[in-house]
Tab-separated table of C-alpha atoms in Angstrom:
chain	number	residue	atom	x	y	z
H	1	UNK	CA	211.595	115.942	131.167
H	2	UNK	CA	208.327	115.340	133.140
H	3	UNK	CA	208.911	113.676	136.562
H	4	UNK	CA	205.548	111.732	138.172
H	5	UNK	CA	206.201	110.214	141.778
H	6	UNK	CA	204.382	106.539	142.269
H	7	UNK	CA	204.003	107.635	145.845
H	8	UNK	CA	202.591	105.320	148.879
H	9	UNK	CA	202.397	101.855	151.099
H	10	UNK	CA	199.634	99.595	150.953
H	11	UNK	CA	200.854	98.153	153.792
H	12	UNK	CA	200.193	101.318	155.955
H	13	UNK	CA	197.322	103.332	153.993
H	14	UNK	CA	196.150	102.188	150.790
H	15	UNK	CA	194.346	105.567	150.344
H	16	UNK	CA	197.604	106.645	149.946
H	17	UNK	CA	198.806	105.162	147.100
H	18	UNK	CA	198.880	107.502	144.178
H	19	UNK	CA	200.642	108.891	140.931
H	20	UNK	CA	201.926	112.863	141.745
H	21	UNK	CA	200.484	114.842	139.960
H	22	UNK	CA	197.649	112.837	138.698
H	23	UNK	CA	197.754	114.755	135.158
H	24	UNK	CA	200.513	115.795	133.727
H	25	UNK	CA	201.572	117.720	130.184
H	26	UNK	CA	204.427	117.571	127.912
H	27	UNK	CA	205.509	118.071	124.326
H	28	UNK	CA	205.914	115.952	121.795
H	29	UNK	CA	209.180	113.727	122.280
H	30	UNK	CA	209.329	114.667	125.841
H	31	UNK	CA	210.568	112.418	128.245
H	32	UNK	CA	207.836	111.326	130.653
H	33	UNK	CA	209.664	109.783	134.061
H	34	UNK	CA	208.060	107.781	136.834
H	35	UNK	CA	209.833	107.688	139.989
H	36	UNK	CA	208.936	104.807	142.679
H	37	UNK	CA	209.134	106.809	145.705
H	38	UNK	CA	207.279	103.981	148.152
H	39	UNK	CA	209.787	101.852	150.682
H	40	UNK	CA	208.715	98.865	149.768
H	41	UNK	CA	206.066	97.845	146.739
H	42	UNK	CA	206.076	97.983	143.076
H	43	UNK	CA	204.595	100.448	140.688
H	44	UNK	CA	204.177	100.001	136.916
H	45	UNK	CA	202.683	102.667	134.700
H	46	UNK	CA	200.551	101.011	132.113
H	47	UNK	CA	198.135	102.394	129.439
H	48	UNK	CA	194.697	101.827	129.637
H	49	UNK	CA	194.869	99.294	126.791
H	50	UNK	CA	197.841	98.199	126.961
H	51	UNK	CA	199.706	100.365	124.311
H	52	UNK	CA	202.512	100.788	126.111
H	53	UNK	CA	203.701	98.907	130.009
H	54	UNK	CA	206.413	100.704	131.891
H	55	UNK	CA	207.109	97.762	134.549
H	56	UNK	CA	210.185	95.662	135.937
H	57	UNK	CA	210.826	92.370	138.077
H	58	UNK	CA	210.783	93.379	141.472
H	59	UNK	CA	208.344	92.471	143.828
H	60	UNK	CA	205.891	89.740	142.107
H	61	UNK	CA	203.603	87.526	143.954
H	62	UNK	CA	201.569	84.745	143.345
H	63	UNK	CA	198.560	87.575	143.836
H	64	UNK	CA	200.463	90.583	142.143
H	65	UNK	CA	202.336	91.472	138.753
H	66	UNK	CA	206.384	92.808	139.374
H	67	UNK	CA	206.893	95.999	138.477
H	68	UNK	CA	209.867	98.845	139.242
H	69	UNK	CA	210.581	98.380	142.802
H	70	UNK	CA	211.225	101.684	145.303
H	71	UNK	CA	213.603	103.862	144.229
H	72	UNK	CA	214.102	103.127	140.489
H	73	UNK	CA	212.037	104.926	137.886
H	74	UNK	CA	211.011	103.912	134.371
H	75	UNK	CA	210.428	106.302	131.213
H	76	UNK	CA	209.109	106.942	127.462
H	77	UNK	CA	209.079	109.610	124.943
H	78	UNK	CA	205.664	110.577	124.152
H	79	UNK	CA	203.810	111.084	120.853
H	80	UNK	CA	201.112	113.206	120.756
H	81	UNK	CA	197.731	111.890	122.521
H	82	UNK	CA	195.728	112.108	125.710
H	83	UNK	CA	197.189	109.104	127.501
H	84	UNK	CA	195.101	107.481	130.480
H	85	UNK	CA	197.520	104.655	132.522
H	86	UNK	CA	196.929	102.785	136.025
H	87	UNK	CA	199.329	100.814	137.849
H	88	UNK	CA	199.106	97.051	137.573
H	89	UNK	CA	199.936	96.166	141.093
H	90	UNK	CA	197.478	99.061	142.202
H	91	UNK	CA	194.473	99.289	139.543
H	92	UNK	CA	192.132	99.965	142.444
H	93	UNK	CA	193.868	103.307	143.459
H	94	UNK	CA	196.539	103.977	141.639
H	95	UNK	CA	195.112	106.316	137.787
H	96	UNK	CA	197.150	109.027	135.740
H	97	UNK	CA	196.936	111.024	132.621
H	98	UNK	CA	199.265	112.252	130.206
H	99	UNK	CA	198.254	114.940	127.867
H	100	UNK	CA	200.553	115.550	124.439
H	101	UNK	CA	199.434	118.295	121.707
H	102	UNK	CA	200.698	117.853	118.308
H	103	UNK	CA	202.955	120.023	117.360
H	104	UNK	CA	202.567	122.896	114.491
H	105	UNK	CA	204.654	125.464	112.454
H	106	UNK	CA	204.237	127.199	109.259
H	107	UNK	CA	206.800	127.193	106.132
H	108	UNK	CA	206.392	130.268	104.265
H	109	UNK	CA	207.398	130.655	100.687
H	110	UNK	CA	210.486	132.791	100.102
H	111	UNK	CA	210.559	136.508	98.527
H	112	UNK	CA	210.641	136.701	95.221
H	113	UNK	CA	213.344	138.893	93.603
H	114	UNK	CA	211.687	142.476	92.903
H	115	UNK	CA	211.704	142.894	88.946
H	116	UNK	CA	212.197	146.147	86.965
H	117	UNK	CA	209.975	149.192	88.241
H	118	UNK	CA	207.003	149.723	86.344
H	119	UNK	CA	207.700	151.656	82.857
H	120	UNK	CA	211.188	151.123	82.540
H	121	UNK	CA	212.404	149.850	78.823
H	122	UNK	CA	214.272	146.771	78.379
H	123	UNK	CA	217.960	147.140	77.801
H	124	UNK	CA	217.602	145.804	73.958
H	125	UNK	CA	214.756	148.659	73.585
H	126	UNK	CA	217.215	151.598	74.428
H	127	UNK	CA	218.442	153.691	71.749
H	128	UNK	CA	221.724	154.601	71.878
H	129	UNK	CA	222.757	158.349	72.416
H	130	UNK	CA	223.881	159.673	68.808
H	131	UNK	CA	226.961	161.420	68.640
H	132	UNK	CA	227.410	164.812	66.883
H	133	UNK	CA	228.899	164.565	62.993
H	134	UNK	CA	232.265	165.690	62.211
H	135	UNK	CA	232.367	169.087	59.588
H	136	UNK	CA	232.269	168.271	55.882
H	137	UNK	CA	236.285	168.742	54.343
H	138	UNK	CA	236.399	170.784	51.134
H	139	UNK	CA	237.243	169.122	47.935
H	140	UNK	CA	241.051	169.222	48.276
H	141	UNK	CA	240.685	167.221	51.351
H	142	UNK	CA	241.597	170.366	53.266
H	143	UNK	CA	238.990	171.469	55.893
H	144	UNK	CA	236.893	174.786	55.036
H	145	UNK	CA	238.802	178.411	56.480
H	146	UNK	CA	236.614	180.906	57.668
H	147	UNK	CA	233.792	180.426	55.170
H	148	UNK	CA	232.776	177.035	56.536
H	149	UNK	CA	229.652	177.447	58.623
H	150	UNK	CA	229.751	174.572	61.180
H	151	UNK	CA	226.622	172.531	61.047
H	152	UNK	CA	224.139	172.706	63.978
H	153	UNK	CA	223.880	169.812	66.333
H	154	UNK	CA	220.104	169.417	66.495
H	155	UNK	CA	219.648	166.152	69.133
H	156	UNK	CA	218.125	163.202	67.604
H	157	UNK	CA	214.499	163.029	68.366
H	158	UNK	CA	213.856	160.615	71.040
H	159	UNK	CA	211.177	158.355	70.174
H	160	UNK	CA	208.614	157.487	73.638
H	161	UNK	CA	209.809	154.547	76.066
H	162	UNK	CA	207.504	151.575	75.495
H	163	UNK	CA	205.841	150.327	78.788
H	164	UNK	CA	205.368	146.999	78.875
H	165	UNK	CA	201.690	146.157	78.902
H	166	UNK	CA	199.490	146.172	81.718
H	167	UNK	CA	199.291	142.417	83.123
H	168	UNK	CA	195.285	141.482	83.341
H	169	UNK	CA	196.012	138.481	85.373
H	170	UNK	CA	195.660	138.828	89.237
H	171	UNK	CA	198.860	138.367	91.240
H	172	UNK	CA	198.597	134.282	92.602
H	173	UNK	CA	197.961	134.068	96.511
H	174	UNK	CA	200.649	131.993	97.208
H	175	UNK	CA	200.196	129.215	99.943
H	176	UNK	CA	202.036	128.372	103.455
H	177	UNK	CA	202.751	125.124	104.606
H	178	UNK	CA	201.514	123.598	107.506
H	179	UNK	CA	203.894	121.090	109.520
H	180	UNK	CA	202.551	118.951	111.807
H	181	UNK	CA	204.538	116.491	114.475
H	182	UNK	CA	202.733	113.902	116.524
H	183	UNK	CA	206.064	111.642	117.431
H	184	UNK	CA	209.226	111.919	117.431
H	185	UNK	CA	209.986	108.051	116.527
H	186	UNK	CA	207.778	105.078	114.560
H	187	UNK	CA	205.533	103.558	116.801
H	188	UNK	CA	205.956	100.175	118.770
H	189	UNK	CA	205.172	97.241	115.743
H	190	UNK	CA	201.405	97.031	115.894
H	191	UNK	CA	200.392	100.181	116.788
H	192	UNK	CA	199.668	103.186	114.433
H	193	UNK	CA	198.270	107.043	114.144
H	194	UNK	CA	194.978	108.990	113.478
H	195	UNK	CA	195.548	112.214	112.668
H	196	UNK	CA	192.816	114.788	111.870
H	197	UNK	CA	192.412	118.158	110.887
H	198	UNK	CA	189.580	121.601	110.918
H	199	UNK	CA	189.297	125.271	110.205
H	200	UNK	CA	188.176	126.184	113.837
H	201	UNK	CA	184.544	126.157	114.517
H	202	UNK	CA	184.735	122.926	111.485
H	203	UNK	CA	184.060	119.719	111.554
H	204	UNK	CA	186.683	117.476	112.595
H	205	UNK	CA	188.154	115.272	109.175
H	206	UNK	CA	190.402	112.451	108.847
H	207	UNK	CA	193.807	113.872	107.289
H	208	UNK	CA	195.980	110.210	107.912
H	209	UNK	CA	194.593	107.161	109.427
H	210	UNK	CA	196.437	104.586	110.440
H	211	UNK	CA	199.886	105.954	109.570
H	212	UNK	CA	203.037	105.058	110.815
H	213	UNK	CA	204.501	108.456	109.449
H	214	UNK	CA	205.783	110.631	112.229
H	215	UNK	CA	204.875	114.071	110.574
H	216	UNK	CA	203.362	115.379	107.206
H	217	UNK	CA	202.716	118.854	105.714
H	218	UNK	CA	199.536	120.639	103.681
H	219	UNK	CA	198.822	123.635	102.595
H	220	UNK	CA	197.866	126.123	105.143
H	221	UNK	CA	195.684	127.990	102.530
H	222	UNK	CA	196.225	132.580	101.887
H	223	UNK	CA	197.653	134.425	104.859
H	224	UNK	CA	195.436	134.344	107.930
H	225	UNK	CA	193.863	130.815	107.479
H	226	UNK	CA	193.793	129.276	110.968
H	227	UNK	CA	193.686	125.538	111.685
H	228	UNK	CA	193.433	122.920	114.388
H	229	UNK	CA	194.912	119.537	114.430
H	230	UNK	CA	195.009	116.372	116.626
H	231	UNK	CA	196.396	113.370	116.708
H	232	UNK	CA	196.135	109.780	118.994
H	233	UNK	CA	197.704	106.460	118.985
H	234	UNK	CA	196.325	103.267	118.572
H	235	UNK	CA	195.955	99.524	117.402
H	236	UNK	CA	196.812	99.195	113.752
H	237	UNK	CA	193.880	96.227	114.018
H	238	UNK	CA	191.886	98.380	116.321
H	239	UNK	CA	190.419	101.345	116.207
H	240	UNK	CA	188.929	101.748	119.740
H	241	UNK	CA	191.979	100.410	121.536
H	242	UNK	CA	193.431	103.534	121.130
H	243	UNK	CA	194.289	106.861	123.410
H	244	UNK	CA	191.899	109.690	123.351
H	245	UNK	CA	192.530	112.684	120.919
H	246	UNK	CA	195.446	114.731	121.562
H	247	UNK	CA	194.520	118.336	123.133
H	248	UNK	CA	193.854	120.728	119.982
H	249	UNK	CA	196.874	122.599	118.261
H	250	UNK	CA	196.004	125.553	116.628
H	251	UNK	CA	198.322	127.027	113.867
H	252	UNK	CA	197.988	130.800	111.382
H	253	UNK	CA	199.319	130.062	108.120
């Protein structure tokens, strides 16, 4: 979780009234939590277009909005973006920025099984090992006496082991995936995501536009392909009412 203070008293110092620290970082699906540490007025924490208003009921005034009064804090999971908010009751003085990277990993294929080694016969190719004849019996059925010359086991002649033939087809490069998370949950009704995509040093291209998708995968390309990826939310009905690009991820497939 990411903590920001809404710190200060207009009645005392207005120069003092402030969001601590002014720019903060987190991950995607991190909690982001404002704290009201003043005595007495309200804070909100609302983005610059309105994409999202973290406010309350305490405090309004004919002259000023309510908001979360002192003490109390307010909070959101963020998607991935660079996020700039004011408060409501303190637009003048009161400016912060959250900054969300999308987040990457890389799926690699599994191993393949190793097959047989290289000149090895299949099992159906494989002659059998002959075994040795038995002697010849005379005519009366009666093995030969001395005179009988046993017969000399010459070993069958073994005929070369085939090798399979040479393959002329290169082995296939095969491709990682890339995941990529800007959110971890839908966004509000109304609202959507760019996403976009490079090979660093690229130009930036639209990948999704106006999705409502959460993640999605590609193909990262051979080993050693690098690439970058951002991601912002906006208006589904307008494209510059939106947060500016997320920092850049960069991923190695």
């Amino acid at each position: 979780m990411v903590l920001i203070r809404a710190e200060g008293n207009a009645l005392y110092d207005s120069a003092d009234l402030r969001f601590d620290p002014a720019s903060a970082g987190a991950q995607v699906g991190q909690t982001v939590r404002w704290l009201n540490t003043d005595t007495l007025v309200p804070h909100t924490a609302t983005e610059d277009h309105g994409l999202w208003d973290l406010g309350g009921t305490y405090g309004a005034t004919p002259a000023n909005p309510p908001g979360f009064g002192p003490g109390t804090t307010v909070e959101r999971p963020f998607e991935a973006g660079t996020a700039h908010y004011y408060c409501r009751v303190h637009p003048a003085q009161m400016h912060g920025l959250i900054a969300v990277p999308v987040a990457l990993s890389i799926e690699r294929p599994a191993t393949r099984p190793a097959g047989p080694a290289l000149g090895s016969a299949p099992a159906h190719l494989r002659r059998p090992h002959r075994r040795a004849r038995a002697p010849r019996r005379g005519r009366r059925g009666r093995r030969r006496g001395r005179r009988h010359r046993p017969a000399k086991h010459r070993p069958a002649k073994r005929r070369p082991t085939p090798r399979p033939p040479a393959s002329s087809t290169p082995t296939p490069v095969v491709s990682s995936t890339v995941v990529a998370q800007w959110a971890s949950a839908a966004p509000a009704a109304g609202e959507a995501f760019d996403v976009q995509r490079r090979r660093p040093g690229g130009t930036w291209e639209p990948w999704l536009t106006a999705t409502t998708e959460t993640r999605g995968t590609f193909a990262g390309g051979a080993p050693g392909t690098a690439w970058e990826v951002r991601a912002r939310l906006r208006r589904l009905s307008d494209d510059t009412q939106a947060t500016d690009w997320s920092p850049t991820a960069t991923v190695t497939a």
